[in-house]
Amino acid sequence: MLEARLQTQQRSSQNGRETSLWSSGFGMKLEAVTPFLGKYRPFVGRCCQTCTPKSWESLFHRSIMDLGFCNVILVKEENTRFRGWLVRRLCYFLWSLEQHIPPCQDAPQKIVESAGVQNVIPGRAPGGAGAGQVPSHVKREVQRILGHMQAPPRPILIRLFSWALLRILNCFFLNVQLHKGQMKMVHKAAQAGSPLVLLSTHKSLLDGILLPFVLLSQGLGVLRVAWDPRTCSPILRALLKKLGGLFLPPEASLSLDSSEGVLARAVVHAAVEQLLVSGQPLLIFLEEPPGAQGPRLSALGQTWLGLVVQVVQVGVVPDAMLVPVAITYDLVPDAPRDTYHASAPLGLWTGALAVLRSLRGWGCSRRACVRVHLAQPFSLHEYIINARSCWGSRQTLEQLLQPIVLGQCTVVPDTEKEQEWTPVTGPLLALKEEDQLLVRRLSRHVLNASTASSAVMSTAIMATLLLFKHQKGVCLSQLLGEFSWLTEETLLRGFDVGFSGQLQCLVQHALSLLRPHVALLRVQQGDLLVVLRPGPGLTHLARLSSELLPAFLSEAVGACAVRALLAGRVPPEGPWELQGIELLSQNQLYHQILLLMHLLPQDLLLLQPCQSSYCYCQEVLDRLIQCGLLVAEETPGSRPACDTGRQRLSAKLLWKPSGDFTDSDSDDFEEAEGRYFRLSQQSRCPDFFLFLCRLLSPLLKAFAQAATFLHQGQLPDTESGYAEQLFRFLEATAQEEGFFECVDPNLAISAVWTFRDLGVLQQTPSPAGPMLHLSRPFASRDNQEKLEQFIRQFICG
C-alpha cells in the first residue's frame, strides 16, 4: 500500500508539473517571430480552365485577392443599427432579427401540376378522372411525399436558431474565418440570375448547420440543405425541415418498375425544379457523413446532383452555378471514437446533451478555429458541353495490374483506370448511362476543387511533423523551426493555411489541442521535449495528417515510385550517397508512377477526369525536380536537356487536344528514353525524401498487411465481415509492432475493395448476399507473396 501511495504521489506530481507547463506557455522564453505571414498567401479555388474556360475568366478579378478575412461569429454593436450599453449586451439577438430572410414558399400546388407528376398520374389512377384533374388519393400521396421531403421554412424559428447558434459557436470556436474575396465571387455569380448549388465536403455533422448560418450572415438568404436521413432522428428531421432542410423520400430509392418509386421520383424532380426556378440556393454534400464506412463520394450527394443536372438538361432552368465548398477544423468537434458504432442517427435531445457536455469540457478549454472555403463558381451548362470531349477508354484494375503483379507482363497498358466504389441509387438509375457517368465525373471534379481550396490547419501540420518526422520526440525549439518550414512548403505548393499569428502562439495552440496524444517533458538547458503518447491515439493523428496529404500528394507518389525503382538495386538501409549513384531513366519513373497510381484508390488521388495518367506522371516528375529531389543527368552523346533549339514537333501532335496522349505519340516517348535523373546530394534531401515516403505509409502498410492476411482470413465471408476481420488483424499487429497509424476501419475497407478490383478477391452470389472468396490465381501462397512484395516495394522504412 505504501508503494502504491508513493507511485500515486509521483504520478500526480508529474501530472501537476505537466499541467503547469501547458498553462504557463511552456514555461520558457522563446523568440516570437512571424516567418511566413507577409511573404506569400495564395488565392486558392480557381475553377478548371479546361472544362469551364468562360467561367474561369468571367467570375474572377485580381482585386478580390487583396480582400482580407472576416470572422463570421464576431458580432458587435457595430453590426447592428442600434447603439448603447443595452445593445452591447443584446447584439446577438438584434443581429439575428436584422438578417434578411426572403420568402421561400415551396408551392405544393405547382409541384402537383408539374408535367412530370401529371405524366405519372394516369398510371396511378387507371380508372382516371378527367383531363387535368388529379384524383384525391393521388394528391394526398403527393402531399405525403412532399411532407417527408420538405416543409416551408419558418423565419421566426430561423432567427431564434441563428441567435442560439451564434452563442454556441462562440463557446466552441475561437473564430470562423471566411475570405471576403471568395464571398464576392459567390455574390457576383448570384447576381447573374442563375440559381446557386453549393457542393461541399463533409467533415462534421455541424457542417449542415454552420454553412447555412455563414451564408445567411453574408446576405444569401436561407440555404436549403440536402440532409442524409440516416444521420437524423424523426424529431430532428422535423426541426431541420422547418429550418430549410431537404430529405429524400425512401420511396425514391425503390426499383424502377415500382409505381410508388416512379411517383416519388417524379415528385422529387418537380420539387427540385421549383426550388431552382425560385432561385433558392441549395447545399449538397458530396462526401459521406463523418464516421460512415464506405466510399468517400456520397451516393446520396450524387443523387441530388443528378437531379440538378437533369433539370438543367431538360431546360426548365437554363443554367446553374456550381460552387465547390469546404470546411476545415482544427479539431472536428463530433469526431467519432469508434467508427464501427458511429452510424446511429442523431436525436434532438442527444444532440442537445452532447452540446452541453462539450460546452462544459471541450469547448471551454480547447477552443478551435474554423475556415470556410468557397471556390470559384462555374457554369453547369458550360461543363456539360465541354466535359464529354474528355472521355476516353478505360480498363479495370484487374486488367491493368494483375498481369504485372503475377509477373506475366511488364508493360502497363496505355489507358485510364475505371474504379467506382460509390453505388448508384434509385433516382440516379433513372438517368441514361451517359448522364450517370457525367454526374459521377462531375462530382469527382468538384470534390477535387473543394479539396484543393481547403486550407491546412495548424493541428494537421503539427500531427504530420510529430507522426512522420519526430515520432521518437523532438525539442520544442527544433519543433518551432520545423513548423515554420512545413508551413512555408505548404504555401509554396499553392495551398493556403488556416491560421495566422506569432509562431510560438501557433505551436502552443496546436499542441494544446493535441494534448491527449502529446506529452511535454522538461530537459536540460530549459528546453522542452515533445513526445507522442504511444497507443491507439496515433490513429487520430494519422487522420489529422491526412488533411495535409493533398498538398504533397504528387511528391509523395513520386518519392514512393523512386523508392520502388531503387529497391532492386540498392539496399534500403544503404547510405544516401550510394543511392544517388544510380541513374533513373524517365521511362522507368513513368512506369513506377503509373503502377502506384493504379494501386492507390481513386478516392485518395481524386484526379480530375479531364487529366490523363500521362499528364499526371509528368506533373509528378516536374514536382520532384522542382523540390530538388531529382537532378537531370546528361549522358554521353545525348542532346543536353536544356537544348530546345532542334526539337521536332510533329504536325499531328500540334493539333492534338491537351491531355490527349495515345500510343501513336511515339516521338515524345522516344525522346523520353534518353532522359536520365539522379537523386540530389543536397544535405536536406534524405530527410525530405523519407518524409514524403512516410506520408503514404499508413495506406500502403494497411495494403501490405491485407496481403499478409490473405492466408489467415476466414473465407468465404461478406465484404463487411471480411473488412472487420482485417481490422482486428491490423489491431493485433499494431499491438505487436507499435505501428497504429494504419489501424483504421476505412483503410481496411479500402484494402478489401482494392483487392476485389484487382481480382484477388471474387464475389459470388448466395442467399445471405454476395460472398467474398479467394480467386484462383491468388489461392497459391507464391502469388500472395508476389502481391505483398509488389506493395512493399513502395514502402520506405
Tab-separated table of C-alpha atoms in Angstrom, residues 35-36 465 479-489 503:
chain	number	residue	atom	x	y	z
A	35	PRO	CA	8.164	33.631	-40.581
A	36	PHE	CA	5.542	33.282	-43.302
A	465	LEU	CA	5.534	16.589	-38.026
A	479	LEU	CA	9.765	21.941	-33.486
A	480	LEU	CA	9.264	25.687	-33.922
A	481	GLY	CA	11.624	25.700	-36.881
A	482	GLU	CA	10.054	22.577	-38.379
A	483	PHE	CA	6.575	24.079	-38.074
A	484	SER	CA	7.712	27.208	-39.896
A	485	TRP	CA	9.409	25.120	-42.605
A	486	LEU	CA	6.392	22.906	-43.304
A	487	THR	CA	4.083	25.929	-43.352
A	488	GLU	CA	6.195	27.636	-45.992
A	489	GLU	CA	6.429	24.424	-48.041
A	503	LEU	CA	4.958	31.238	-34.270
